[in-house]
PDB file of C-alpha atoms and ligand atoms in Angstrom:
ATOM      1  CA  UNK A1293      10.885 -46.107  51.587  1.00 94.00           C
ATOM      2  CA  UNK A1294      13.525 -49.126  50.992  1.00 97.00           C
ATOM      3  CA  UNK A1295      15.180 -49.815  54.231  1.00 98.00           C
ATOM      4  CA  UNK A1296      17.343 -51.826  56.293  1.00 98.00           C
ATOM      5  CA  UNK A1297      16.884 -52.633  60.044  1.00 98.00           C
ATOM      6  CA  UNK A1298      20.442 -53.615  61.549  1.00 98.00           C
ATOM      7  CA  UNK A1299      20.544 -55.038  65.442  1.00 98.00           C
ATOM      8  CA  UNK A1300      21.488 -57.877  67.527  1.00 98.00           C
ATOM      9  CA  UNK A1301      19.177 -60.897  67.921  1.00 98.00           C
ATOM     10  CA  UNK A1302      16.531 -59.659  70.267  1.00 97.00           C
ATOM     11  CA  UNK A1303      17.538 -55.676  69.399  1.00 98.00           C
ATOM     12  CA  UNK A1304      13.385 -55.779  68.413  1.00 98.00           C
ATOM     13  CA  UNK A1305      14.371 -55.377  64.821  1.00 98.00           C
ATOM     14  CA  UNK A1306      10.873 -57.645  63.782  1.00 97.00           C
ATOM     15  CA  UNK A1307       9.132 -55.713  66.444  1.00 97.00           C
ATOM     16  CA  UNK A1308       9.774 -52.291  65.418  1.00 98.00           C
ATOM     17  CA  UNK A1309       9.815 -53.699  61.268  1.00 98.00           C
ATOM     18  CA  UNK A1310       6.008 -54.686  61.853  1.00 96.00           C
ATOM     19  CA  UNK A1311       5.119 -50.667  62.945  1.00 97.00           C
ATOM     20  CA  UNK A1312       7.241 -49.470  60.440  1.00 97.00           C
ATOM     21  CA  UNK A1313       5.333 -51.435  57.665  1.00 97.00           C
ATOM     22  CA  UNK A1314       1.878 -51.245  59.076  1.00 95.00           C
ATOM     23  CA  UNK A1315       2.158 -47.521  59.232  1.00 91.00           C
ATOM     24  CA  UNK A1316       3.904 -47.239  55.292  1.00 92.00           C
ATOM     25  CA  UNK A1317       1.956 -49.753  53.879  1.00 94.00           C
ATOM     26  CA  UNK A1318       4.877 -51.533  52.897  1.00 97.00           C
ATOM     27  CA  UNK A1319       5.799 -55.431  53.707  1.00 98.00           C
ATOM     28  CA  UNK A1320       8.447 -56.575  55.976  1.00 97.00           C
ATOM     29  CA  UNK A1321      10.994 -59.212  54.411  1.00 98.00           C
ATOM     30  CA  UNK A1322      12.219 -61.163  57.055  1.00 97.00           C
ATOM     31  CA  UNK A1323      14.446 -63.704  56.251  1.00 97.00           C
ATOM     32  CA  UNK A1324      14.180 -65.397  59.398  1.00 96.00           C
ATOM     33  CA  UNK A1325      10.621 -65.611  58.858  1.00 95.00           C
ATOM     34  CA  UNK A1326      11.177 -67.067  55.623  1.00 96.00           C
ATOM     35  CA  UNK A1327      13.630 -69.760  56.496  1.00 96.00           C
ATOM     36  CA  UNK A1328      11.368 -70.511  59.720  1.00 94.00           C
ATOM     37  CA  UNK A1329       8.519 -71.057  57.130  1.00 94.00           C
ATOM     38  CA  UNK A1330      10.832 -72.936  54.648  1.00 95.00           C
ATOM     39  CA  UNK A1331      11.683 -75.081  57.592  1.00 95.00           C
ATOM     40  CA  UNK A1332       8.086 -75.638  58.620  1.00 94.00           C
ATOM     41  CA  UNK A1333       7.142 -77.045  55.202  1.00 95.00           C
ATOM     42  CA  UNK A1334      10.141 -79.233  55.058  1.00 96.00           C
ATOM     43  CA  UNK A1335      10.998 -77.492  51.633  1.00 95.00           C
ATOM     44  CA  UNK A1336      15.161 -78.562  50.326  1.00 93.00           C
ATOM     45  CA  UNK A1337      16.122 -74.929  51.379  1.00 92.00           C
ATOM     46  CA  UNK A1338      14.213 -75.499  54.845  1.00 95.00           C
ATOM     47  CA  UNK A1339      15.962 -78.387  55.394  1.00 93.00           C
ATOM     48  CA  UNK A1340      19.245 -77.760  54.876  1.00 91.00           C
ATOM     49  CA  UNK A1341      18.727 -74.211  56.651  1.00 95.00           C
ATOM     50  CA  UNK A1342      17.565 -75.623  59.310  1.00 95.00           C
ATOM     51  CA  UNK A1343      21.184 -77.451  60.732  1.00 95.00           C
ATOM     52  CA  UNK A1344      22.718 -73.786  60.482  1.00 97.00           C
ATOM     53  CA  UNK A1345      19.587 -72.230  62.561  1.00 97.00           C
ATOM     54  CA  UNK A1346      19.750 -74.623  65.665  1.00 95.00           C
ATOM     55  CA  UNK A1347      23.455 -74.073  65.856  1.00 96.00           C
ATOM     56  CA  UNK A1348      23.005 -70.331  65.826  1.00 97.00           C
ATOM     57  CA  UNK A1349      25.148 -70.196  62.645  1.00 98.00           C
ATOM     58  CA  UNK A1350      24.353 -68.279  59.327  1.00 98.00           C
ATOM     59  CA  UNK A1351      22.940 -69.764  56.573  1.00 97.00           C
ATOM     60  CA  UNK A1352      25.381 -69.619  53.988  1.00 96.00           C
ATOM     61  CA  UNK A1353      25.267 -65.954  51.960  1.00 95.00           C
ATOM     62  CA  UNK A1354      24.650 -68.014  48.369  1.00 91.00           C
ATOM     63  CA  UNK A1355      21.295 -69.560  49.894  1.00 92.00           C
ATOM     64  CA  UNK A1356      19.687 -66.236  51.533  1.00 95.00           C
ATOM     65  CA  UNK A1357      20.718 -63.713  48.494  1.00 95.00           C
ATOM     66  CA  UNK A1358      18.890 -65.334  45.971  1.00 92.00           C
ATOM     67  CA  UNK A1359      16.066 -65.642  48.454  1.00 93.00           C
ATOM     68  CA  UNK A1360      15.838 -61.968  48.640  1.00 95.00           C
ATOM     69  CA  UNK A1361      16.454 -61.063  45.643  1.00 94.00           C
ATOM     70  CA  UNK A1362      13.092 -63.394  43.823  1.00 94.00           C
ATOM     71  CA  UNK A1363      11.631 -61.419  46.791  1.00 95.00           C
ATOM     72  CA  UNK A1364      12.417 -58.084  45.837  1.00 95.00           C
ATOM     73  CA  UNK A1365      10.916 -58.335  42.307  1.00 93.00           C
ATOM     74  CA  UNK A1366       7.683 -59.075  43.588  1.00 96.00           C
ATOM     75  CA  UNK A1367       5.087 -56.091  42.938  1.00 96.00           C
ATOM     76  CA  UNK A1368       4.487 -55.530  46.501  1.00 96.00           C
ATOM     77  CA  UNK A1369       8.038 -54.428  47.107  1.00 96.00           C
ATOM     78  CA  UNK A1370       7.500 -52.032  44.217  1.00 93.00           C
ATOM     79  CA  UNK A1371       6.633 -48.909  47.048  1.00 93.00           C
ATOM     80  CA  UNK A1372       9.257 -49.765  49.325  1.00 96.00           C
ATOM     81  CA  UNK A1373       9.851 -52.749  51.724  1.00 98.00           C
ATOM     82  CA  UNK A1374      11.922 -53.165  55.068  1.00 98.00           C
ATOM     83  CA  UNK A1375      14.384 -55.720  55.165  1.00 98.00           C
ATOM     84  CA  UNK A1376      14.800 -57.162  58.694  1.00 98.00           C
ATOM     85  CA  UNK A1377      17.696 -59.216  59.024  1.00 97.00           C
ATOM     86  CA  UNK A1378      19.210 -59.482  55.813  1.00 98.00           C
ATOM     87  CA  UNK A1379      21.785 -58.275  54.792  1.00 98.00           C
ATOM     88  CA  UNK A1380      23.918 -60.003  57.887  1.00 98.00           C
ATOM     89  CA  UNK A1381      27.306 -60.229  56.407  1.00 98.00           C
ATOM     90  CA  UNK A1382      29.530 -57.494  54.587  1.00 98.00           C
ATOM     91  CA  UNK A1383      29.231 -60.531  51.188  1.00 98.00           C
ATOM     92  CA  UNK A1384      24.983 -60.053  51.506  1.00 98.00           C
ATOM     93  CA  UNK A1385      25.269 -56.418  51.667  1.00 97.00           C
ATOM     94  CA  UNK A1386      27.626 -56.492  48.638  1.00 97.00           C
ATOM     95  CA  UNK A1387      25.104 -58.573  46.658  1.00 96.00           C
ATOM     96  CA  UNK A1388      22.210 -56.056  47.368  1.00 96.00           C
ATOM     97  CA  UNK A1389      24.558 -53.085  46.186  1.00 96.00           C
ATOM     98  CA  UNK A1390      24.808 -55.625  42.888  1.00 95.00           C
ATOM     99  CA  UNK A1391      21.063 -56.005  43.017  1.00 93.00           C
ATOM    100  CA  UNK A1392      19.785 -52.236  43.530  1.00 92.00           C
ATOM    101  CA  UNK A1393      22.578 -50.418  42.444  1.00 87.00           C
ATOM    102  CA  UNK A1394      23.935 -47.573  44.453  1.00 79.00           C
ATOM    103  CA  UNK A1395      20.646 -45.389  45.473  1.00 82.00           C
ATOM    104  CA  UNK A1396      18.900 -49.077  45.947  1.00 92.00           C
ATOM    105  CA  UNK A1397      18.741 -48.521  49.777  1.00 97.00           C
ATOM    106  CA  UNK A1398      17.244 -45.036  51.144  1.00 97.00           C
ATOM    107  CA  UNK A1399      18.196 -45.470  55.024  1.00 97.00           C
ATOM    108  CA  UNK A1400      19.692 -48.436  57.168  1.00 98.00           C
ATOM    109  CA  UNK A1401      18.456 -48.466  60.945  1.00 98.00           C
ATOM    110  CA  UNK A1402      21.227 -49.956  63.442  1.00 98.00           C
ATOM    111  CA  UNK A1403      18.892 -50.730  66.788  1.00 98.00           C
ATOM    112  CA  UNK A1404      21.260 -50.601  69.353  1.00 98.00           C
ATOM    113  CA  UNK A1405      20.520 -52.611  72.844  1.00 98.00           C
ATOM    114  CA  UNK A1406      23.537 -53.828  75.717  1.00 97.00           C
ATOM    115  CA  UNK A1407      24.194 -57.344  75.553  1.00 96.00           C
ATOM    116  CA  UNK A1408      22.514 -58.206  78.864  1.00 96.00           C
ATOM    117  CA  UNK A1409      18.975 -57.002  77.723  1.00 97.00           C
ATOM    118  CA  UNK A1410      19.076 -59.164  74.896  1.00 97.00           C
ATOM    119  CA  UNK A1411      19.833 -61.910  76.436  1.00 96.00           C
ATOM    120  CA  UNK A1412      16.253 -61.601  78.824  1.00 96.00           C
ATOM    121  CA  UNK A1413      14.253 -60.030  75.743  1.00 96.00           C
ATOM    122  CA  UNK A1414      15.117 -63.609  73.766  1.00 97.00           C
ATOM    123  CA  UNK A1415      15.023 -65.864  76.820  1.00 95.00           C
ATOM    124  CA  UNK A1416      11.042 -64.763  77.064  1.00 96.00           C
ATOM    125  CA  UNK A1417      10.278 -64.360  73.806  1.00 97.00           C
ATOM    126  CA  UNK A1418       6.916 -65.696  72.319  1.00 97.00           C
ATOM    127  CA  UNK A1419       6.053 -66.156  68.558  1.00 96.00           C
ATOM    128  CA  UNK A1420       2.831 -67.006  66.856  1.00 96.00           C
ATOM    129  CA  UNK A1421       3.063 -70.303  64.920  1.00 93.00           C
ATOM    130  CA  UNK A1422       1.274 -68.769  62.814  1.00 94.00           C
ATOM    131  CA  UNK A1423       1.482 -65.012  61.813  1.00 93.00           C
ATOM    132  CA  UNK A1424       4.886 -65.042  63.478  1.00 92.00           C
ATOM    133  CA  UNK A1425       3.693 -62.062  65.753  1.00 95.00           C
ATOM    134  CA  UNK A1426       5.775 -61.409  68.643  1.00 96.00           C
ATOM    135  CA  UNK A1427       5.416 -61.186  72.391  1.00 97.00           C
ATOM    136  CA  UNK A1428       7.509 -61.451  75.290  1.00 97.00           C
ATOM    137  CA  UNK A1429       6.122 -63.377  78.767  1.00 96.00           C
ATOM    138  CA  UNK A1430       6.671 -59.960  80.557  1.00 94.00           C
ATOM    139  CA  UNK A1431       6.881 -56.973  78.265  1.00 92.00           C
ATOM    140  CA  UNK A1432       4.536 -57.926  75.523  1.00 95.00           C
ATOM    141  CA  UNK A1433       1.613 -60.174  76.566  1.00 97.00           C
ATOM    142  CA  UNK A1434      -1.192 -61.342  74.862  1.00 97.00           C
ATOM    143  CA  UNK A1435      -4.546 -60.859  76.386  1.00 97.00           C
ATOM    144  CA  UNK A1436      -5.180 -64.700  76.407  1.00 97.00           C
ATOM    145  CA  UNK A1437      -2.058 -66.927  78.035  1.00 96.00           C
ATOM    146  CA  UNK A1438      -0.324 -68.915  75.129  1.00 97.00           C
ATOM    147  CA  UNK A1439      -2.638 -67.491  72.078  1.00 98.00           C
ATOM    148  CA  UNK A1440      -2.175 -64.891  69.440  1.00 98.00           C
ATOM    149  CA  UNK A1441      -4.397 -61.759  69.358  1.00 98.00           C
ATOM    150  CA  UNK A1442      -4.186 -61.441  65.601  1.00 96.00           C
ATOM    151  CA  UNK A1443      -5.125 -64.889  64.446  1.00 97.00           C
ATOM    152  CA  UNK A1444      -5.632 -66.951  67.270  1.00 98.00           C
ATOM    153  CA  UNK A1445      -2.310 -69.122  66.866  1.00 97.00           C
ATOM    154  CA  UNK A1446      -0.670 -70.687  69.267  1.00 98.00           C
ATOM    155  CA  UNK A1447       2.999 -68.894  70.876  1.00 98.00           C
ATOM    156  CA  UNK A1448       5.533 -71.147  70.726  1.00 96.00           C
ATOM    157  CA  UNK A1449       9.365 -70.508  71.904  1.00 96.00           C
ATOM    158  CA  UNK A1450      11.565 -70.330  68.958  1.00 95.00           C
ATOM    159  CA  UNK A1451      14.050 -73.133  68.752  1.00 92.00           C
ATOM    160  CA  UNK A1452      17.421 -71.297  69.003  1.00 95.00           C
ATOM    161  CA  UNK A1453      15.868 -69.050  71.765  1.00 96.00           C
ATOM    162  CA  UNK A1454      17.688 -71.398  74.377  1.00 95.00           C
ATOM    163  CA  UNK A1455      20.821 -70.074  75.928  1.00 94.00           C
ATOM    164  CA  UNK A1456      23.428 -72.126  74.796  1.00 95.00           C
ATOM    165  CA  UNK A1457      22.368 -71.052  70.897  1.00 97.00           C
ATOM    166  CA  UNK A1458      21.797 -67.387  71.925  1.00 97.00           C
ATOM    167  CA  UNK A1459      25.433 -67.057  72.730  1.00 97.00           C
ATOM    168  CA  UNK A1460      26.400 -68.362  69.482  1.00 98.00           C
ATOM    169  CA  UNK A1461      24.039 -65.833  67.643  1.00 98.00           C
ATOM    170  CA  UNK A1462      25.590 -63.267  69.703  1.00 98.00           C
ATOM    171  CA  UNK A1463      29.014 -63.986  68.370  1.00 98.00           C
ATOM    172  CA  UNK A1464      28.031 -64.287  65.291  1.00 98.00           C
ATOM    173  CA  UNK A1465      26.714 -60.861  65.385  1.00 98.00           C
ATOM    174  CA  UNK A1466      30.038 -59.633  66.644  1.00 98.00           C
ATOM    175  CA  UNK A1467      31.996 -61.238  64.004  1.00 98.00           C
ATOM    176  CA  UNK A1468      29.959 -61.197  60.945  1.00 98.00           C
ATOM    177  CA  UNK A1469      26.838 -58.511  61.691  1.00 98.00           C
ATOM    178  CA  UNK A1470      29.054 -55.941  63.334  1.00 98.00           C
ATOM    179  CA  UNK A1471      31.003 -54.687  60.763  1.00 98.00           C
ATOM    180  CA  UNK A1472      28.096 -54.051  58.655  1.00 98.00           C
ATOM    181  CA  UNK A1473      27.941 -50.575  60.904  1.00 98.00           C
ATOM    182  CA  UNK A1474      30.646 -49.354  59.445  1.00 98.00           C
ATOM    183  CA  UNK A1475      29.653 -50.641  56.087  1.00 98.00           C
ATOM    184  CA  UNK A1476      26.699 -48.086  55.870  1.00 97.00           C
ATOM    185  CA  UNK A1477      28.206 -45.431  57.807  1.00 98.00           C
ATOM    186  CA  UNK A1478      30.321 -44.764  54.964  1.00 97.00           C
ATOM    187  CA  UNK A1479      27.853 -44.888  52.297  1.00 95.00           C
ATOM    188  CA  UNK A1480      26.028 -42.236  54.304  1.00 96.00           C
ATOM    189  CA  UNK A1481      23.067 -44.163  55.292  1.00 97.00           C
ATOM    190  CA  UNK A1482      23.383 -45.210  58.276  1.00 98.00           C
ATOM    191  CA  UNK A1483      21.360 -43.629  61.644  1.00 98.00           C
ATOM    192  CA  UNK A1484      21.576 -45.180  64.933  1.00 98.00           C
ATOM    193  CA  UNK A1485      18.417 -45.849  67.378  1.00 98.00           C
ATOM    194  CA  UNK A1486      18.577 -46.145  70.893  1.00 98.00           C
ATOM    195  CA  UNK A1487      16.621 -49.808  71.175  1.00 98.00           C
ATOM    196  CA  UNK A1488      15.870 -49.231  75.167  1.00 97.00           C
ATOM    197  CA  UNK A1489      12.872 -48.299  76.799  1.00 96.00           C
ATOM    198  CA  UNK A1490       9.336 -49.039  75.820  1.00 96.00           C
ATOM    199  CA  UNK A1491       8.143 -50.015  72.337  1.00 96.00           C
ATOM    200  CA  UNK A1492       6.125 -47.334  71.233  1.00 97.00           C
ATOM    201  CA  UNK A1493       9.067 -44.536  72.599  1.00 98.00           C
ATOM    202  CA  UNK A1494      11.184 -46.586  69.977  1.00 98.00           C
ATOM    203  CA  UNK A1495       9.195 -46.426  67.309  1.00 98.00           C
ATOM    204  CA  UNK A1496       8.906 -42.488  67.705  1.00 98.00           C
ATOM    205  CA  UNK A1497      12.756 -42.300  67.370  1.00 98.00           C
ATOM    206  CA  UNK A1498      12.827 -44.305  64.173  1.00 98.00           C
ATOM    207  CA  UNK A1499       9.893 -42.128  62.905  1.00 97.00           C
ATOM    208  CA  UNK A1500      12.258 -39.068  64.171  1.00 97.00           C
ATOM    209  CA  UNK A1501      14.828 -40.760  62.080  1.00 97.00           C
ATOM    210  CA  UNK A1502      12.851 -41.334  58.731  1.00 96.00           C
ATOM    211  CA  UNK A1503      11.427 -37.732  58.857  1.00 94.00           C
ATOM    212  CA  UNK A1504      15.496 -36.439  57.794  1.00 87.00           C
ATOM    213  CA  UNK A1505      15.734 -39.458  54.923  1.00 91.00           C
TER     214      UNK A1505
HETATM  215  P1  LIG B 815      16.314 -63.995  62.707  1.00 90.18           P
HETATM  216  O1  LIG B 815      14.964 -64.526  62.787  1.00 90.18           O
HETATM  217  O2  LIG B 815      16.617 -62.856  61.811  1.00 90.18           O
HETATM  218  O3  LIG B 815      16.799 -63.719  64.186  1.00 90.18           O
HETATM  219  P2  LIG B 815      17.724 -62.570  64.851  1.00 90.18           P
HETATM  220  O4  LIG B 815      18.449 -61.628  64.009  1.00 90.18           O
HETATM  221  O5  LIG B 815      18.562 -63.381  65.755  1.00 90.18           O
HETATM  222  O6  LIG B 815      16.742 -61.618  65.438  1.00 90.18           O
HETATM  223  P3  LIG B 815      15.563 -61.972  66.320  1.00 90.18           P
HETATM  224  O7  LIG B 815      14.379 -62.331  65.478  1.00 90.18           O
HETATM  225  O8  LIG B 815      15.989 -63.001  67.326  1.00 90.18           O
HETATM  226  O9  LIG B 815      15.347 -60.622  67.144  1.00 90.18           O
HETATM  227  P4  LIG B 815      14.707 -59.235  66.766  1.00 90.18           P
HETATM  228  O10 LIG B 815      15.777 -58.205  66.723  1.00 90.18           O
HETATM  229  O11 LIG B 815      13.811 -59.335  65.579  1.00 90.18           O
HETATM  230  O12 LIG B 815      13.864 -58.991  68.085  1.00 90.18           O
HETATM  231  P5  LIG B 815      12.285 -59.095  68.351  1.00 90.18           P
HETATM  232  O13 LIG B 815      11.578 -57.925  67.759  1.00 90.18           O
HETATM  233  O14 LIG B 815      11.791 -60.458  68.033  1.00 90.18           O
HETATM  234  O15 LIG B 815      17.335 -65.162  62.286  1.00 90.18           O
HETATM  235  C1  LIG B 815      17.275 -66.445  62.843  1.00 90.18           C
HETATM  236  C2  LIG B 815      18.307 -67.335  62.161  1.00 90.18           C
HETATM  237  O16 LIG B 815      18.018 -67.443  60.752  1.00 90.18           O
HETATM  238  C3  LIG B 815      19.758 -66.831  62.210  1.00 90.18           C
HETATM  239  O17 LIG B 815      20.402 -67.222  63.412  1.00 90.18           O
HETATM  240  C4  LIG B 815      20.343 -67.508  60.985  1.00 90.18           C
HETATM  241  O18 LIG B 815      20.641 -68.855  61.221  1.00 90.18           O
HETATM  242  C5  LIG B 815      19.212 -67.426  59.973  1.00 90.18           C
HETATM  243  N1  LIG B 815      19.235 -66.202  59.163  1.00 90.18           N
HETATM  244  C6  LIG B 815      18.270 -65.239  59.125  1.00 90.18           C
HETATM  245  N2  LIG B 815      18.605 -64.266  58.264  1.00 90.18           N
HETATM  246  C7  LIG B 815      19.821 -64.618  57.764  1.00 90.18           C
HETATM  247  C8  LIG B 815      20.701 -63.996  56.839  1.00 90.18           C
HETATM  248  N3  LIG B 815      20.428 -62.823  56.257  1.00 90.18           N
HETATM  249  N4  LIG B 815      21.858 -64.632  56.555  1.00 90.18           N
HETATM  250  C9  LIG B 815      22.164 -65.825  57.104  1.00 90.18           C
HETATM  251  N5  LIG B 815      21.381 -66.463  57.996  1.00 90.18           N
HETATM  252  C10 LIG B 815      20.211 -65.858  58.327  1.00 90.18           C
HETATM  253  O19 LIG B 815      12.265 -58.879  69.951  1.00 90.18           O
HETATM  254  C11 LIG B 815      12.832 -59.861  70.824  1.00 90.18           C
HETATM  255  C12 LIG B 815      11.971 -59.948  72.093  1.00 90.18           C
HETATM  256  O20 LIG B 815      12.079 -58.713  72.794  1.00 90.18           O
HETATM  257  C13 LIG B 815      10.469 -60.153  71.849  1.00 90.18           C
HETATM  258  O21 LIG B 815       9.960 -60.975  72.864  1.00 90.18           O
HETATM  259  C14 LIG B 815       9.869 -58.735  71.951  1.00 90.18           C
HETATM  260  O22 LIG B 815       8.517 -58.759  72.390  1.00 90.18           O
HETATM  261  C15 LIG B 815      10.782 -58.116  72.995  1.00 90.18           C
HETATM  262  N6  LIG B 815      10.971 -56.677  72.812  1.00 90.18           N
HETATM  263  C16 LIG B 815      11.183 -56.010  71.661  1.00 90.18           C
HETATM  264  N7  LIG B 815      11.353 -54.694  71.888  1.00 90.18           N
HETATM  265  C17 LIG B 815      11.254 -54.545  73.249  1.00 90.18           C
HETATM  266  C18 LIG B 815      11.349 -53.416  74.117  1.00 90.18           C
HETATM  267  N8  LIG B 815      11.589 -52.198  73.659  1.00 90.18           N
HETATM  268  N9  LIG B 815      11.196 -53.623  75.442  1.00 90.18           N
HETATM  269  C19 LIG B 815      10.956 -54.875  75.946  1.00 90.18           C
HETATM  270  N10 LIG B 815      10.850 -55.975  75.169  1.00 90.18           N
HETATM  271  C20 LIG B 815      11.010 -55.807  73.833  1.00 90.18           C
END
């Protein structure tokens, strides 16, 4: 299974990527995650990612393709993978078509949450250091305050989970993310999810979804 998980920040696109894969045996390529670590070991790519992350701005298309596409020729994306966050503009989504050709991509997932719950799912949002597991100070706890369960890491609050850069991400969603729904819809591929409600009632409409692909 080779898909695509579309949503705006905070939709629970890496939430609901992490069932996905750990039920399909498949990994999860999260480009976030891999900027965030490129950033964390002050790599040339981290580094110059980083000024576009803290302003809530995309990192330019030339930078994250290439990323994703060494990615996709490793042997563990040989069963299937599910990209989570890439592609994010109508130019990335082109250069996968390029990449895989035109049956490259068997279903693309558009979460779908209002504006106002993103805003509190991101405001308490915790991630391991880490494993980059997720939680949320309400919704999602872990059993001990300010620790992973999975590895014992510490939860940190993301950088450009403060309001001011939230906004921005938002708008950059609008204007470059957005149109992406349309994008799929024509090729066919696209199936909508409501992303409200609890977790696990979610994840049963995206296994719903997956059962027609
Ligand atoms: P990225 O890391 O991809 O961030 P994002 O798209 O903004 O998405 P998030 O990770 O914020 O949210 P999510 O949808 O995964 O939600 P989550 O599951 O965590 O990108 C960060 C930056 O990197 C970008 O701004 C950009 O600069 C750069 N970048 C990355 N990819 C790029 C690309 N392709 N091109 C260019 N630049 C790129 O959930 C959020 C919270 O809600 C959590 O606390 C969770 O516990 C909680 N939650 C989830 N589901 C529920 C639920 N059902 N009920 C209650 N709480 C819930």
């Amino acid at each position: 299974m080779r898909l695509i998980l579309l949503g705006m920040p905070g939709a629970g696109k890496g939430t609901q990527a992490k069932k996905i894969c750990r039920g399909q045996s498949i990994p999860q390529i999260s480009t976030g995650d891999i900027l965030r670590q490129a950033v964390k070991d002050g790599t040339d790519m981290g580094t110059k990612a980083k000024d576009y992350m803290d302003k809530g701005l995309l990192v330019p298309d030339e930078v994250i393709v290439d990323i994703v596409r060494e990615r996709l020729k490793d042997p563990d994306c040989q069963d299937g993978y599910v990209l989570d966050g890439f592609p994010r503009t109508v130019g990335q989504a082109g250069s996968l078509e390029d990449a895989l050709g035109n049956d490259g991509i068997d279903a693309v997932l558009s979460i779908e949450v209002a504006e106002s719950v993103v805003i509190e799912r991101l405001g308490g949002r915790r991630t391991c250091s880490e494993c980059s597991m997720i939680y949320h100070i309400s919704s999602k706890t872990s059993k001990v305050d300010g620790i992973c369960d999975q590895c014992g890491g510490a939860l940190i609050q993301r950088e450009d989970d403060c309001a001011e850069t939230i906004m921005k991400r938002l708008e950059m969603y609008r204007e470059q993310t957005e149109p992406l729904i349309r994008y799929y819809s024509e090729r066919g591929l696209l199936h909508k999810i409501s992303g409200e409600g609890d977790i696990d009632d979610i994840f049963g409409r995206i296994e719903l979804a997956l059962r027609e692909v």
